[in-house]
Amino acid sequence: MSRGLFVTLEGGDGSGKTTQAELLREWLAGRGREVVRTREPGGTEVGVEVREIVLHHRGDIAPRAEALLYAADRAHHVATLVRPALERGAVVLQDRYIDSSVAYQGAGRVLDAREVRALSEWATEDLKPDLTVLLDLDPETARTRLDASRTRYDRLEAEASEFHARVREAYLGLARDEPERFLVVDAALPAGEIAALIRARLEPLL
Ligand code: TYD
């Protein structure tokens, strides 16, 4: 049905997703493709409001409520922005998607990973990415990078290092389970080298 290409970027906080998405956008636009750059949470007006709650609410949010908030953001985003763009033939370049929920709410918050995934599959009517780039970085390096660029941490970034270690392991497990969908890149490499690896994997899909 969809004629476009759905590419998602995943990784821990501070892994460099935004830099890579921007480099990829320039390259694709240079090849004459319509590119839609978006993110979760917060890719739509409704999503911006949900993002404010999940990232900046003071005090706890019950893990299941958090999972539902991310899924609600995702449902609206896919229905109103991502699917229409794919149907037009665009390349959608998206920071974070279902794998983020499986890693952060599943392994991080310790909810059942299959249930977390099932919730998002329902929310998106089972829309799957064509390619998922995992920018893999050890949590200590990621933390050093974040410290250099942030004055305050959001709710997830502020979690303890064991949380981020679980998230990383969950991501690597997802990539092992679906090697045909994932490209795992060492996020400690220079940005230009990472971009070249991503372009090489994407080229045949275009
Ligand atoms: P993001 O905007 O990508 O922040 P950053 O640029 O710092 O990586 O994501 C915000 C946070 O939300 C991030 O810590 C991961 C978290 N998150 C989840 O826990 N579950 C989800 O489903 C998504 C999409 C994000």
mmCIF file of C-alpha atoms and ligand atoms in Angstrom:
data_model
loop_
_atom_site.group_PDB
_atom_site.id
_atom_site.type_symbol
_atom_site.label_atom_id
_atom_site.label_comp_id
_atom_site.label_asym_id
_atom_site.label_seq_id
_atom_site.Cartn_x
_atom_site.Cartn_y
_atom_site.Cartn_z
ATOM 1 C CA MET A 1 0.000 0.000 0.000
ATOM 2 C CA SER A 2 2.559 2.577 1.049
ATOM 3 C CA ARG A 3 4.977 3.698 -1.646
ATOM 4 C CA GLY A 4 7.333 5.662 0.551
ATOM 5 C CA LEU A 5 10.071 4.504 2.851
ATOM 6 C CA PHE A 6 9.834 4.475 6.630
ATOM 7 C CA VAL A 7 13.197 4.850 8.389
ATOM 8 C CA THR A 8 13.459 5.056 12.159
ATOM 9 C CA LEU A 9 16.430 6.056 14.312
ATOM 10 C CA GLU A 10 16.864 4.480 17.711
ATOM 11 C CA GLY A 11 19.389 4.613 20.506
ATOM 12 C CA GLY A 12 19.960 5.864 23.984
ATOM 13 C CA ASP A 13 19.803 9.510 24.960
ATOM 14 C CA GLY A 14 22.950 11.223 23.664
ATOM 15 C CA SER A 15 23.650 8.687 20.891
ATOM 16 C CA GLY A 16 23.534 11.285 18.103
ATOM 17 C CA LYS A 17 20.223 10.465 16.392
ATOM 18 C CA THR A 18 19.429 14.092 15.634
ATOM 19 C CA THR A 19 22.769 14.714 13.887
ATOM 20 C CA GLN A 20 22.351 11.611 11.748
ATOM 21 C CA ALA A 21 18.755 12.395 10.863
ATOM 22 C CA GLU A 22 19.813 15.826 9.645
ATOM 23 C CA LEU A 23 22.716 14.448 7.546
ATOM 24 C CA LEU A 24 20.376 11.861 6.047
ATOM 25 C CA ARG A 25 17.731 14.458 5.291
ATOM 26 C CA GLU A 26 20.207 16.582 3.330
ATOM 27 C CA TRP A 27 21.422 13.570 1.350
ATOM 28 C CA LEU A 28 17.916 12.366 0.477
ATOM 29 C CA ALA A 29 16.707 15.841 -0.421
ATOM 30 C CA GLY A 30 19.758 16.194 -2.695
ATOM 31 C CA ARG A 31 18.518 13.095 -4.526
ATOM 32 C CA GLY A 32 15.180 14.743 -5.098
ATOM 33 C CA ARG A 33 13.163 12.758 -2.539
ATOM 34 C CA GLU A 34 10.453 14.314 -0.419
ATOM 35 C CA VAL A 35 11.697 13.873 3.150
ATOM 36 C CA VAL A 36 9.530 14.141 6.236
ATOM 37 C CA ARG A 37 11.602 14.563 9.398
ATOM 38 C CA THR A 38 9.646 13.776 12.518
ATOM 39 C CA ARG A 39 9.948 12.355 16.008
ATOM 40 C CA GLU A 40 8.202 10.625 18.860
ATOM 41 C CA PRO A 41 7.058 11.795 21.245
ATOM 42 C CA GLY A 42 5.930 15.146 19.892
ATOM 43 C CA GLY A 43 5.590 14.886 16.106
ATOM 44 C CA THR A 44 2.120 16.458 16.063
ATOM 45 C CA GLU A 45 0.303 19.213 17.984
ATOM 46 C CA VAL A 46 -1.360 16.639 20.220
ATOM 47 C CA GLY A 47 2.007 14.932 20.527
ATOM 48 C CA VAL A 48 3.681 18.108 21.764
ATOM 49 C CA GLU A 49 1.230 18.143 24.666
ATOM 50 C CA VAL A 50 1.810 14.458 25.416
ATOM 51 C CA ARG A 51 5.566 15.027 25.216
ATOM 52 C CA GLU A 52 5.343 17.742 27.837
ATOM 53 C CA ILE A 53 3.635 15.302 30.216
ATOM 54 C CA VAL A 54 5.898 12.295 29.670
ATOM 55 C CA LEU A 55 9.145 14.261 29.741
ATOM 56 C CA HIS A 56 8.483 17.071 32.169
ATOM 57 C CA HIS A 57 5.678 16.147 34.535
ATOM 58 C CA ARG A 58 6.873 16.670 38.096
ATOM 59 C CA GLY A 59 6.512 13.505 40.096
ATOM 60 C CA ASP A 60 5.951 9.897 39.173
ATOM 61 C CA ILE A 61 3.855 8.523 36.348
ATOM 62 C CA ALA A 62 2.790 4.889 36.760
ATOM 63 C CA PRO A 63 4.721 2.736 34.247
ATOM 64 C CA ARG A 64 1.543 1.538 32.488
ATOM 65 C CA ALA A 65 0.279 5.097 32.213
ATOM 66 C CA GLU A 66 3.615 6.145 30.741
ATOM 67 C CA ALA A 67 3.416 3.315 28.195
ATOM 68 C CA LEU A 68 -0.122 4.376 27.237
ATOM 69 C CA LEU A 69 0.920 8.016 26.828
ATOM 70 C CA TYR A 70 3.709 7.097 24.404
ATOM 71 C CA ALA A 71 1.298 4.795 22.560
ATOM 72 C CA ALA A 72 -1.319 7.567 22.358
ATOM 73 C CA ASP A 73 1.231 9.969 20.901
ATOM 74 C CA ARG A 74 2.225 7.276 18.405
ATOM 75 C CA ALA A 75 -1.336 6.434 17.350
ATOM 76 C CA HIS A 76 -2.109 10.033 16.471
ATOM 77 C CA HIS A 77 1.265 10.608 14.821
ATOM 78 C CA VAL A 78 1.018 7.553 12.561
ATOM 79 C CA ALA A 79 -2.604 8.186 11.602
ATOM 80 C CA THR A 80 -2.271 11.885 10.817
ATOM 81 C CA LEU A 81 1.319 12.363 9.663
ATOM 82 C CA VAL A 82 3.353 9.219 8.982
ATOM 83 C CA ARG A 83 0.879 7.146 6.939
ATOM 84 C CA PRO A 84 -0.228 10.067 4.761
ATOM 85 C CA ALA A 85 3.427 10.902 4.035
ATOM 86 C CA LEU A 86 4.233 7.288 3.115
ATOM 87 C CA GLU A 87 1.171 7.126 0.894
ATOM 88 C CA ARG A 88 2.465 10.211 -0.982
ATOM 89 C CA GLY A 89 5.757 8.395 -1.554
ATOM 90 C CA ALA A 90 7.851 10.382 0.926
ATOM 91 C CA VAL A 91 10.784 9.099 2.915
ATOM 92 C CA VAL A 92 9.847 9.437 6.576
ATOM 93 C CA LEU A 93 12.890 9.896 8.804
ATOM 94 C CA GLN A 94 11.766 9.446 12.348
ATOM 95 C CA ASP A 95 13.543 9.821 15.671
ATOM 96 C CA ARG A 96 12.257 6.933 17.821
ATOM 97 C CA TYR A 97 9.333 4.538 17.318
ATOM 98 C CA ILE A 98 7.984 1.288 18.774
ATOM 99 C CA ASP A 99 11.466 -0.031 19.613
ATOM 100 C CA SER A 100 11.856 2.910 22.020
ATOM 101 C CA SER A 101 8.781 1.789 23.929
ATOM 102 C CA VAL A 102 9.930 -1.832 24.023
ATOM 103 C CA ALA A 103 13.370 -0.769 25.283
ATOM 104 C CA TYR A 104 12.422 2.051 27.687
ATOM 105 C CA GLN A 105 9.027 0.946 29.001
ATOM 106 C CA GLY A 106 9.760 -2.773 28.628
ATOM 107 C CA ALA A 107 13.351 -3.194 29.831
ATOM 108 C CA GLY A 108 13.695 0.201 31.520
ATOM 109 C CA ARG A 109 10.423 0.283 33.461
ATOM 110 C CA VAL A 110 10.275 -3.492 33.490
ATOM 111 C CA LEU A 111 6.912 -4.005 31.846
ATOM 112 C CA ASP A 112 6.287 -7.107 29.746
ATOM 113 C CA ALA A 113 8.014 -6.366 26.431
ATOM 114 C CA ARG A 114 5.450 -8.316 24.379
ATOM 115 C CA GLU A 115 2.579 -6.410 25.939
ATOM 116 C CA VAL A 116 4.301 -3.079 25.346
ATOM 117 C CA ARG A 117 4.862 -4.002 21.711
ATOM 118 C CA ALA A 118 1.309 -5.261 21.266
ATOM 119 C CA LEU A 119 -0.023 -1.942 22.561
ATOM 120 C CA SER A 120 1.944 -0.009 19.952
ATOM 121 C CA GLU A 121 1.053 -2.440 17.181
ATOM 122 C CA TRP A 122 -2.588 -1.812 17.976
ATOM 123 C CA ALA A 123 -1.972 1.936 18.130
ATOM 124 C CA THR A 124 -0.328 2.011 14.701
ATOM 125 C CA GLU A 125 -2.435 -0.675 12.980
ATOM 126 C CA ASP A 126 0.836 -2.556 12.677
ATOM 127 C CA LEU A 127 2.912 -0.091 10.678
ATOM 128 C CA LYS A 128 6.499 -1.387 10.571
ATOM 129 C CA PRO A 129 9.653 0.501 9.601
ATOM 130 C CA ASP A 130 11.496 -0.525 6.430
ATOM 131 C CA LEU A 131 14.794 0.206 8.162
ATOM 132 C CA THR A 132 15.727 0.924 11.768
ATOM 133 C CA VAL A 133 19.131 2.423 12.507
ATOM 134 C CA LEU A 134 20.316 1.672 16.030
ATOM 135 C CA LEU A 135 23.035 4.050 17.207
ATOM 136 C CA ASP A 136 24.660 1.953 19.878
ATOM 137 C CA LEU A 137 26.682 3.654 22.605
ATOM 138 C CA ASP A 138 27.759 2.639 26.067
ATOM 139 C CA PRO A 139 25.730 4.572 28.649
ATOM 140 C CA GLU A 140 28.816 6.201 30.237
ATOM 141 C CA THR A 141 29.921 7.838 26.991
ATOM 142 C CA ALA A 142 26.344 8.882 26.310
ATOM 143 C CA ARG A 143 26.124 10.474 29.744
ATOM 144 C CA THR A 144 29.353 12.430 29.202
ATOM 145 C CA ARG A 145 27.985 13.743 25.902
ATOM 146 C CA LEU A 146 24.692 14.711 27.516
ATOM 147 C CA ASP A 147 26.440 16.455 30.406
ATOM 148 C CA ALA A 148 28.239 18.630 27.889
ATOM 149 C CA SER A 149 25.030 19.731 26.160
ATOM 150 C CA ARG A 150 22.295 19.848 28.816
ATOM 151 C CA THR A 151 21.517 22.161 31.677
ATOM 152 C CA ARG A 152 18.653 19.963 32.867
ATOM 153 C CA TYR A 153 17.595 16.382 32.303
ATOM 154 C CA ASP A 154 14.138 15.161 31.361
ATOM 155 C CA ARG A 155 12.406 12.377 33.318
ATOM 156 C CA LEU A 156 13.959 9.568 31.297
ATOM 157 C CA GLU A 157 17.445 11.030 31.023
ATOM 158 C CA ALA A 158 17.505 11.467 34.784
ATOM 159 C CA GLU A 159 17.119 7.711 35.334
ATOM 160 C CA ALA A 160 19.992 5.776 36.923
ATOM 161 C CA SER A 161 22.745 4.193 34.866
ATOM 162 C CA GLU A 162 21.304 0.667 35.402
ATOM 163 C CA PHE A 163 18.127 1.834 33.654
ATOM 164 C CA HIS A 164 20.147 2.987 30.630
ATOM 165 C CA ALA A 165 22.205 -0.196 30.631
ATOM 166 C CA ARG A 166 18.975 -2.251 30.458
ATOM 167 C CA VAL A 167 17.677 -0.059 27.642
ATOM 168 C CA ARG A 168 20.881 -0.628 25.666
ATOM 169 C CA GLU A 169 20.748 -4.403 26.113
ATOM 170 C CA ALA A 170 17.103 -4.447 25.072
ATOM 171 C CA TYR A 171 17.884 -2.545 21.880
ATOM 172 C CA LEU A 172 20.718 -4.925 21.005
ATOM 173 C CA GLY A 173 18.395 -7.881 21.603
ATOM 174 C CA LEU A 174 15.775 -6.393 19.282
ATOM 175 C CA ALA A 175 18.423 -5.898 16.587
ATOM 176 C CA ARG A 176 19.589 -9.514 16.950
ATOM 177 C CA ASP A 177 15.997 -10.738 16.589
ATOM 178 C CA GLU A 178 15.373 -8.788 13.370
ATOM 179 C CA PRO A 179 18.695 -8.342 11.536
ATOM 180 C CA GLU A 180 16.922 -7.696 8.230
ATOM 181 C CA ARG A 181 15.208 -4.604 9.637
ATOM 182 C CA PHE A 182 18.070 -3.259 11.785
ATOM 183 C CA LEU A 183 21.367 -1.603 11.037
ATOM 184 C CA VAL A 184 23.448 -1.374 14.222
ATOM 185 C CA VAL A 185 26.145 1.298 14.126
ATOM 186 C CA ASP A 186 28.807 2.105 16.721
ATOM 187 C CA ALA A 187 27.766 5.611 17.759
ATOM 188 C CA ALA A 188 31.299 6.362 19.000
ATOM 189 C CA LEU A 189 32.488 6.579 15.357
ATOM 190 C CA PRO A 190 32.839 10.030 13.768
ATOM 191 C CA ALA A 191 29.498 11.388 12.508
ATOM 192 C CA GLY A 192 30.641 11.339 8.866
ATOM 193 C CA GLU A 193 31.539 7.649 9.037
ATOM 194 C CA ILE A 194 28.223 6.768 10.637
ATOM 195 C CA ALA A 195 26.381 8.691 7.928
ATOM 196 C CA ALA A 196 28.252 6.780 5.209
ATOM 197 C CA LEU A 197 27.307 3.432 6.755
ATOM 198 C CA ILE A 198 23.661 4.449 6.893
ATOM 199 C CA ARG A 199 23.663 5.684 3.294
ATOM 200 C CA ALA A 200 25.186 2.413 2.099
ATOM 201 C CA ARG A 201 22.405 0.416 3.758
ATOM 202 C CA LEU A 202 19.665 2.756 2.578
ATOM 203 C CA GLU A 203 20.757 3.086 -1.037
ATOM 204 C CA PRO A 204 19.297 -0.223 -2.295
ATOM 205 C CA LEU A 205 15.975 0.500 -0.569
ATOM 206 C CA LEU A 206 15.438 3.795 -2.406
HETATM 207 P P1 TYD B 1 13.907 12.145 22.554
HETATM 208 O O1 TYD B 1 13.089 13.283 22.159
HETATM 209 O O2 TYD B 1 14.455 11.289 21.459
HETATM 210 O O3 TYD B 1 15.053 12.654 23.485
HETATM 211 P P2 TYD B 1 16.585 12.657 23.159
HETATM 212 O O4 TYD B 1 16.752 13.602 22.028
HETATM 213 O O5 TYD B 1 17.143 13.139 24.458
HETATM 214 O O6 TYD B 1 16.962 11.242 22.831
HETATM 215 O O7 TYD B 1 13.099 11.157 23.507
HETATM 216 C C1 TYD B 1 12.609 11.571 24.688
HETATM 217 C C2 TYD B 1 12.658 10.484 25.731
HETATM 218 O O8 TYD B 1 11.506 9.654 25.659
HETATM 219 C C3 TYD B 1 13.860 9.572 25.632
HETATM 220 O O9 TYD B 1 14.489 9.561 26.905
HETATM 221 C C4 TYD B 1 13.278 8.205 25.385
HETATM 222 C C5 TYD B 1 11.862 8.313 25.841
HETATM 223 N N1 TYD B 1 10.915 7.458 25.134
HETATM 224 C C6 TYD B 1 10.336 6.392 25.786
HETATM 225 O O10 TYD B 1 10.631 6.122 26.970
HETATM 226 N N2 TYD B 1 9.409 5.618 25.139
HETATM 227 C C7 TYD B 1 9.038 5.873 23.865
HETATM 228 O O11 TYD B 1 8.195 5.147 23.293
HETATM 229 C C8 TYD B 1 9.643 6.985 23.184
HETATM 230 C C9 TYD B 1 9.252 7.303 21.789
HETATM 231 C C10 TYD B 1 10.579 7.751 23.862
#
